[in-house]
Amino acid sequence: MPRFGMVIDTRKCVGCMDCVVACQTENDVPVGFCRDWIKTEVRGEFPNLTAEIRSERCNHCDNPPCVQCCPTGASHVEDFGKVVLVTANMCIGCKACIASCPYDARYVHPDGYVDKCTFCYHRTKDGKDPACVSVCPTHCMYFGDLDDPASTVSKLLRTRQHHTLLPEAGTKPRIFYMT
Ligand code: SF4
Ligand code: SF4
Ligand code: SF4
C-alpha cells in the first residue's frame, strides 16, 4: 500500500495562487474558505533577506492528533495512501480536531462538518495527481508514494535539502519543502 506525500520546491514557487484556485474549483470549496493557501516567510536581517514562498495545506501527518482526538471516528486515516480524511456524515462539528491541528489546516464547512485538504483522494486513489499539483505553472509540486524508493518524491528527498513545518509538534508531516 502506498503512503502518499508531497514535496514542494520553494525555489520554484512564485506565489501565483493557481493551486488555491484549482483546489477551490476541483473540490467545491465554499467562498471565503480554503483548503490550501500561500505563506511567505522572510528570514535574515536587512539587506541579507531571503523569502520562502510556500503552498500550504493539511500535512496528512503520520501521527495525526486530529484523528486521535475525534470522538466519532469521522477523522480517520485511509488504508490506501494513508491519507487523513473526514467522513462528513459522521462529523458532529465538535471542533476537537480543529483545536488539535498545529497547522490550522481545517475549517467548519457551512453545512456543519469539518473540511480540509483530502490530497484530492478522488483523483489520487486512481493514480492521478492532485488538482493543485497538476495546474502549477512552475511545476514546483510533486506527489507520490513516500515508501517507494523509485518514486520522484523519494528521489527528491534523498537528493535535496528539505524541511517540514513545526517538526517539534511531533505530528510527522508528509509535506516536505525543498530549499
Ligand atoms: Fe491533522 Fe492538521 Fe496533521 Fe492535517 S495537518 S493530519 S489536520 S494534524
Ligand atoms: Fe471529529 Fe467532526 Fe469533532 Fe472533528 S469536528 S473531532 S471530525 S466529530
Ligand atoms: Fe486542494 Fe487537492 Fe491540493 Fe489538497 S491536494 S490542496 S484538496 S487541490
XYZ file of N, CA and C and ligand atoms in Angstrom:
561
model
N 0.853 -1.218 0.000
C 0.000 0.000 0.000
C 0.877 1.252 0.000
N 0.557 2.226 -0.827
C 1.359 3.458 -0.837
C 1.123 4.309 0.409
N 2.044 5.202 0.635
C 1.915 6.213 1.697
C 2.182 7.545 1.006
N 1.076 8.224 0.668
C 1.192 9.427 -0.159
C 1.845 10.581 0.593
N 2.601 11.372 -0.161
C 3.199 12.581 0.379
C 3.448 13.572 -0.735
N 3.842 14.768 -0.351
C 4.057 15.832 -1.321
C 5.409 16.487 -1.044
N 6.101 16.819 -2.110
C 7.363 17.540 -1.998
C 7.204 18.821 -2.811
N 7.538 19.958 -2.205
C 7.324 21.255 -2.856
C 8.646 22.006 -2.918
N 8.982 22.454 -4.115
C 10.241 23.170 -4.334
C 10.003 24.662 -4.104
N 10.410 25.160 -2.948
C 10.128 26.564 -2.625
C 10.936 27.512 -3.517
N 11.974 26.998 -4.147
C 12.751 27.868 -5.048
C 11.997 28.137 -6.343
N 11.068 27.251 -6.680
C 10.329 27.429 -7.944
C 8.957 28.069 -7.745
N 8.453 28.074 -6.493
C 7.115 28.639 -6.250
C 7.178 30.155 -6.372
N 6.238 30.715 -7.175
C 6.200 32.170 -7.356
C 4.996 32.796 -6.649
N 4.237 31.993 -5.906
C 3.110 32.522 -5.140
C 1.939 32.978 -5.989
N 1.764 32.372 -7.175
C 0.727 32.834 -8.111
C -0.693 32.482 -7.657
N -0.819 31.539 -6.733
C -2.109 31.082 -6.188
C -2.941 30.253 -7.159
N -2.360 29.791 -8.259
C -3.104 28.896 -9.153
C -3.526 27.633 -8.403
N -2.687 27.161 -7.474
C -3.021 25.957 -6.694
C -4.257 26.193 -5.829
N -4.371 27.388 -5.293
C -5.508 27.706 -4.427
C -6.801 27.742 -5.245
N -6.723 28.386 -6.408
C -7.905 28.490 -7.276
C -8.311 27.097 -7.789
N -7.309 26.292 -8.177
C -7.601 24.949 -8.696
C -8.279 24.096 -7.629
N -7.810 24.226 -6.393
C -8.403 23.442 -5.302
C -9.849 23.860 -5.076
N -10.115 25.159 -5.093
C -11.471 25.631 -4.830
C -12.428 25.138 -5.907
N -11.957 25.135 -7.149
C -12.807 24.681 -8.256
C -13.006 23.170 -8.202
N -11.906 22.445 -8.055
C -11.958 20.974 -8.083
C -12.812 20.418 -6.944
N -12.721 21.066 -5.772
C -13.332 20.489 -4.568
C -14.543 21.269 -4.058
N -15.063 22.187 -4.889
C -16.244 22.953 -4.480
C -16.072 23.587 -3.104
N -14.913 24.154 -2.859
C -14.665 24.798 -1.563
C -15.510 26.071 -1.513
N -16.318 26.247 -0.434
C -17.205 27.409 -0.405
C -16.431 28.734 -0.384
N -17.054 29.766 -0.938
C -16.425 31.085 -0.982
C -16.098 31.535 0.445
N -14.896 32.068 0.625
C -14.487 32.547 1.944
C -13.680 31.517 2.727
N -13.563 30.295 2.202
C -12.781 29.246 2.871
C -11.718 28.732 1.905
N -10.753 27.986 2.430
C -9.753 27.398 1.536
C -9.163 26.142 2.159
N -8.762 25.226 1.275
C -8.061 24.012 1.731
C -6.552 24.164 1.586
N -6.115 25.135 0.794
C -4.686 25.427 0.687
C -4.505 26.940 0.596
N -3.321 27.393 0.915
C -3.055 28.824 0.989
C -1.555 29.053 0.782
N -1.212 30.326 0.511
C 0.201 30.676 0.287
C 0.728 31.442 1.498
N 1.881 31.028 1.959
C 2.524 31.750 3.058
C 3.920 32.180 2.614
N 4.298 33.416 2.931
C 5.652 33.895 2.629
C 6.375 34.152 3.939
N 7.511 33.488 4.110
C 8.300 33.668 5.326
C 9.605 34.364 4.958
N 9.831 35.517 5.565
C 11.065 36.269 5.299
C 12.052 35.981 6.416
N 13.287 35.659 6.021
C 14.303 35.333 7.018
C 15.512 36.246 6.855
N 16.274 36.381 7.913
C 17.515 37.144 7.869
C 17.322 38.587 8.299
N 18.369 39.378 8.119
C 18.347 40.787 8.502
C 18.665 41.619 7.276
N 18.003 42.759 7.133
C 18.248 43.649 6.001
C 19.722 44.036 5.969
N 20.437 43.999 4.825
C 19.908 43.753 3.481
C 20.027 42.278 3.055
N 20.362 41.403 3.987
C 20.538 39.988 3.622
C 19.265 39.199 3.917
N 18.234 39.494 3.162
C 16.946 38.856 3.397
C 16.677 37.774 2.359
N 16.050 36.670 2.783
C 15.567 35.672 1.829
C 14.102 35.418 2.139
N 13.346 35.094 1.108
C 11.926 34.810 1.300
C 11.622 33.399 0.833
N 10.893 32.665 1.668
C 10.436 31.332 1.253
C 8.936 31.418 1.026
N 8.519 31.142 -0.211
C 7.090 31.154 -0.543
C 6.606 29.710 -0.520
N 5.557 29.471 0.288
C 5.101 28.081 0.454
C 3.622 27.936 0.142
N 3.288 26.912 -0.604
C 1.902 26.483 -0.772
C 1.624 25.488 0.344
N 0.712 25.877 1.276
C 0.476 25.033 2.459
C -0.928 24.439 2.448
N -1.075 23.316 3.157
C -2.348 22.596 3.271
C -2.198 21.583 4.391
N -3.205 20.774 4.653
C -3.078 19.674 5.619
C -1.845 18.845 5.276
N -1.081 18.496 6.297
C 0.167 17.752 6.095
C -0.027 16.234 6.075
N -1.255 15.782 6.211
C -1.531 14.330 6.216
C -0.512 13.608 7.104
N -0.465 14.100 8.346
C 0.574 13.672 9.289
C 0.555 12.168 9.537
N 1.748 11.612 9.740
C 1.862 10.199 10.117
C 1.388 9.966 11.551
N 1.428 11.027 12.368
C 0.992 10.928 13.764
C -0.047 12.026 14.002
N -1.265 11.845 13.464
C -2.226 12.957 13.387
C -3.075 13.134 14.656
N -2.854 14.211 15.417
C -3.667 14.436 16.619
C -5.148 14.619 16.301
N -5.453 15.117 15.093
C -6.850 15.336 14.696
C -7.626 14.019 14.632
N -6.935 12.958 14.266
C -7.578 11.633 14.200
C -7.703 11.057 15.606
N -6.638 11.238 16.378
C -6.626 10.648 17.719
C -7.703 11.265 18.620
N -8.037 12.551 18.413
C -8.987 13.201 19.333
C -10.429 13.137 18.839
N -10.654 12.687 17.630
C -12.023 12.706 17.081
C -12.901 11.685 17.809
N -14.006 12.136 18.428
C -14.810 11.214 19.239
C -15.682 10.264 18.418
N -15.877 10.541 17.151
C -16.805 9.718 16.364
C -16.128 8.842 15.324
N -14.839 9.048 15.100
C -14.163 8.309 14.031
C -14.344 8.948 12.666
N -14.970 10.143 12.637
C -15.123 10.847 11.352
C -13.756 11.154 10.745
N -12.849 11.673 11.571
C -11.475 11.907 11.117
C -10.743 10.578 11.199
N -10.196 10.160 10.087
C -9.580 8.829 10.039
C -8.457 8.795 9.015
N -7.697 7.710 9.035
C -6.628 7.503 8.059
C -7.076 6.392 7.117
N -7.130 6.714 5.825
C -7.478 5.701 4.824
C -6.331 4.685 4.705
N -6.646 3.425 4.528
C -5.598 2.407 4.348
C -4.751 2.723 3.122
N -5.417 2.981 1.982
C -4.690 3.216 0.735
C -4.187 4.656 0.708
N -2.901 4.818 0.695
C -2.307 6.158 0.651
C -2.073 6.778 2.006
N -2.662 6.180 3.058
C -2.537 6.734 4.430
C -2.950 8.213 4.464
N -3.983 8.535 3.684
C -4.478 9.910 3.599
C -5.411 10.173 4.784
N -5.297 11.344 5.401
C -6.174 11.710 6.521
C -7.431 12.363 5.950
N -8.583 11.759 6.218
C -9.846 12.252 5.658
C -10.891 12.468 6.759
N -11.958 13.175 6.408
C -13.095 13.359 7.305
C -14.339 12.790 6.612
N -15.037 11.882 7.284
C -16.312 11.393 6.757
C -17.393 12.375 7.211
N -17.897 13.165 6.247
C -18.761 14.302 6.593
C -19.974 13.870 7.423
N -20.612 12.764 7.057
C -21.853 12.415 7.766
C -21.610 11.776 9.132
N -20.336 11.590 9.512
C -20.025 11.116 10.868
C -19.546 12.251 11.759
N -19.330 13.412 11.168
C -18.779 14.553 11.915
C -19.903 15.281 12.635
N -19.713 15.524 13.954
C -20.733 16.233 14.742
C -20.362 17.711 14.946
N -19.269 18.129 14.300
C -18.889 19.543 14.361
C -18.385 20.007 15.711
N -17.810 19.081 16.487
C -17.361 19.449 17.844
C -16.092 20.299 17.826
N -15.359 20.284 16.721
C -14.142 21.098 16.500
C -12.927 20.645 17.318
N -12.984 19.480 17.932
C -11.809 18.984 18.676
C -10.614 18.869 17.737
N -10.858 18.435 16.518
C -9.768 18.258 15.541
C -9.165 19.600 15.155
N -10.009 20.616 15.042
C -9.504 21.950 14.680
C -8.578 22.452 15.779
N -8.976 22.247 17.040
C -8.154 22.687 18.169
C -6.837 21.924 18.223
N -6.823 20.678 17.771
C -5.620 19.847 17.921
C -4.621 20.019 16.783
N -5.038 20.612 15.664
C -4.149 20.696 14.499
C -3.205 21.895 14.634
N -1.900 21.655 14.693
C -0.962 22.776 14.840
C -0.829 23.614 13.580
N -1.406 23.172 12.473
C -1.214 23.857 11.184
C -2.435 24.664 10.750
N -3.479 24.658 11.572
C -4.687 25.407 11.230
C -5.212 24.980 9.857
N -5.199 23.689 9.626
C -5.497 23.174 8.283
C -6.982 22.888 8.052
N -7.812 23.025 9.099
C -9.220 22.627 8.982
C -10.152 23.817 9.174
N -11.338 23.719 8.620
C -12.359 24.753 8.827
C -13.722 24.074 8.896
N -14.696 24.802 9.460
C -16.055 24.253 9.523
C -16.784 24.649 8.243
N -17.192 23.660 7.487
C -17.959 23.892 6.258
C -19.327 24.463 6.633
N -19.873 25.366 5.798
C -21.202 25.925 6.118
C -22.267 24.850 6.343
N -22.073 23.646 5.835
C -23.044 22.563 6.065
C -22.852 21.868 7.415
N -21.862 22.318 8.223
C -21.772 21.843 9.604
C -20.684 20.830 9.899
N -20.048 20.310 8.875
C -18.974 19.346 9.130
C -17.614 20.015 8.913
N -16.579 19.344 9.394
C -15.230 19.895 9.236
C -14.632 19.413 7.923
N -13.958 20.327 7.243
C -13.388 20.027 5.926
C -11.923 20.453 5.905
N -11.193 19.887 4.975
C -9.766 20.208 4.800
C -9.276 19.537 3.527
N -7.983 19.696 3.245
C -7.373 19.041 2.085
C -7.527 17.525 2.180
N -7.908 16.918 1.091
C -8.056 15.462 1.021
C -6.931 14.805 0.227
N -5.898 15.574 -0.114
C -4.904 15.106 -1.093
C -5.637 14.694 -2.380
N -6.782 15.367 -2.632
C -7.618 15.044 -3.803
C -7.764 13.531 -3.957
N -8.260 12.893 -2.896
C -8.313 11.436 -2.877
C -9.112 10.857 -4.048
N -10.122 11.599 -4.491
C -10.945 11.113 -5.612
C -10.117 10.999 -6.886
N -9.016 11.724 -6.958
C -8.116 11.640 -8.107
C -6.929 10.726 -7.809
N -6.308 10.926 -6.635
C -5.044 10.238 -6.356
C -5.226 8.744 -6.122
N -6.410 8.326 -5.679
C -6.610 6.878 -5.496
C -6.620 6.168 -6.851
N -6.860 6.930 -7.912
C -6.840 6.365 -9.269
C -5.541 6.684 -10.015
N -4.544 7.161 -9.295
C -3.229 7.373 -9.916
C -3.023 8.734 -10.542
N -4.025 9.641 -10.382
C -3.836 10.995 -10.941
C -3.183 11.897 -9.897
N -2.610 13.006 -10.356
C -2.069 13.999 -9.436
C -3.207 14.809 -8.814
N -2.991 15.372 -7.608
C -3.971 16.320 -7.059
C -4.147 17.505 -8.001
N -5.294 18.187 -7.885
C -5.567 19.330 -8.773
C -4.511 20.402 -8.637
N -4.115 20.715 -7.395
C -3.141 21.796 -7.185
C -1.813 21.460 -7.855
N -1.398 20.216 -7.749
C -0.128 19.793 -8.353
C -0.220 19.882 -9.878
N -1.357 19.466 -10.411
C -1.465 19.369 -11.869
C -1.508 20.729 -12.564
N -1.938 21.791 -11.842
C -2.039 23.094 -12.529
C -0.832 23.996 -12.305
N 0.048 23.640 -11.398
C 1.141 24.561 -11.032
C 1.965 24.930 -12.270
N 2.020 26.226 -12.623
C 2.698 26.618 -13.861
C 4.206 26.456 -13.799
N 4.779 26.414 -12.578
C 6.238 26.245 -12.479
C 6.613 24.805 -12.139
N 5.606 23.940 -12.034
C 5.832 22.518 -11.692
C 6.665 22.386 -10.417
N 6.267 23.135 -9.402
C 7.075 23.104 -8.177
C 6.579 22.076 -7.172
N 5.448 21.392 -7.482
C 4.921 20.411 -6.531
C 4.974 19.007 -7.122
N 5.336 18.060 -6.266
C 5.443 16.648 -6.671
C 4.646 15.813 -5.691
N 3.916 14.831 -6.216
C 3.068 13.984 -5.375
C 3.411 12.530 -5.654
N 3.419 11.708 -4.607
C 3.692 10.292 -4.861
C 3.824 9.480 -3.592
N 4.370 8.263 -3.770
C 4.466 7.283 -2.685
C 5.814 7.428 -1.980
N 5.763 7.854 -0.725
C 6.999 8.049 0.044
C 7.677 6.724 0.366
N 6.918 5.625 0.319
C 7.503 4.321 0.650
C 8.087 3.610 -0.566
N 7.958 4.212 -1.746
C 8.549 3.621 -2.954
C 9.872 4.339 -3.237
N 10.996 3.670 -3.057
C 12.278 4.337 -3.257
C 12.479 4.862 -4.672
N 11.715 4.326 -5.628
C 11.871 4.754 -7.028
C 10.958 5.924 -7.389
N 10.079 6.352 -6.473
C 9.167 7.456 -6.806
C 9.932 8.775 -6.870
N 9.378 9.731 -7.606
C 10.018 11.050 -7.718
C 10.146 11.704 -6.348
N 9.106 11.598 -5.524
C 9.177 12.246 -4.204
C 10.303 11.645 -3.365
N 10.462 10.323 -3.407
C 11.542 9.694 -2.632
C 12.903 10.121 -3.148
N 13.037 10.171 -4.466
C 14.332 10.565 -5.053
C 14.681 12.001 -4.664
N 13.683 12.894 -4.727
C 13.940 14.295 -4.370
C 14.360 14.409 -2.907
N 13.707 13.658 -2.043
C 14.034 13.751 -0.614
C 15.424 13.190 -0.324
N 15.901 12.285 -1.177
C 17.258 11.753 -0.992
C 18.332 12.730 -1.467
N 17.942 13.605 -2.410
C 18.978 14.417 -3.063
C 18.903 15.907 -2.755
N 17.781 16.383 -2.203
C 17.660 17.827 -1.971
C 17.431 18.121 -0.484
N 17.944 19.256 -0.049
C 17.683 19.701 1.322
C 16.198 20.003 1.476
N 15.635 19.663 2.607
C 14.196 19.903 2.793
C 13.883 20.036 4.284
N 12.684 20.548 4.539
C 12.223 20.634 5.929
C 10.713 20.458 5.950
N 10.197 20.174 7.147
C 8.748 20.106 7.330
C 8.341 21.252 8.253
N 7.053 21.477 8.381
C 6.573 22.564 9.233
C 6.356 22.054 10.657
N 6.824 22.824 11.618
C 6.666 22.514 13.047
C 7.005 21.058 13.385
N 8.206 20.599 13.035
C 8.551 19.208 13.363
C 8.503 18.950 14.867
N 8.696 20.028 15.646
C 8.700 19.871 17.103
C 7.324 19.475 17.645
N 6.276 19.621 16.822
C 4.937 19.237 17.276
C 4.775 17.712 17.332
N 5.701 16.992 16.692
C 5.663 15.528 16.766
C 4.614 14.881 15.883
N 4.065 15.635 14.946
C 2.979 15.100 14.111
C 3.489 14.323 12.894
N 4.764 14.447 12.598
C 5.369 13.774 11.446
C 4.666 14.117 10.129
N 4.776 15.376 9.711
C 4.091 15.820 8.484
C 4.609 15.098 7.250
N 3.739 14.966 6.251
C 4.149 14.320 4.999
C 4.155 15.300 3.823
N 4.283 16.604 4.151
C 4.573 17.582 3.101
C 5.960 18.128 3.405
N 6.817 18.056 2.408
C 8.224 18.426 2.563
C 8.523 19.625 1.664
N 9.216 20.599 2.222
C 9.559 21.805 1.472
C 11.037 21.795 1.156
N 11.368 21.748 -0.128
C 12.766 21.780 -0.545
C 13.240 23.231 -0.562
N 14.492 23.424 -0.126
C 15.013 24.785 -0.042
C 16.201 24.955 -0.988
Fe -4.478 16.537 11.075
Fe -3.585 19.017 10.929
Fe -1.900 16.964 10.506
Fe -3.808 17.550 8.723
S -2.082 18.845 9.313
S -3.289 15.488 9.506
S -5.478 18.258 10.003
S -2.942 17.461 12.423
Fe -14.378 14.508 14.624
Fe -16.003 16.266 13.406
Fe -15.393 16.565 16.019
Fe -13.561 16.996 14.081
S -15.426 18.172 14.437
S -13.270 15.867 16.011
S -14.089 15.421 12.582
S -16.529 14.887 15.096
Fe -6.761 21.015 -2.575
Fe -6.409 18.589 -3.567
Fe -4.337 20.237 -3.384
Fe -5.412 19.232 -1.148
S -4.353 18.085 -2.751
S -4.823 21.366 -1.504
S -7.584 19.089 -1.729
S -6.182 20.523 -4.676
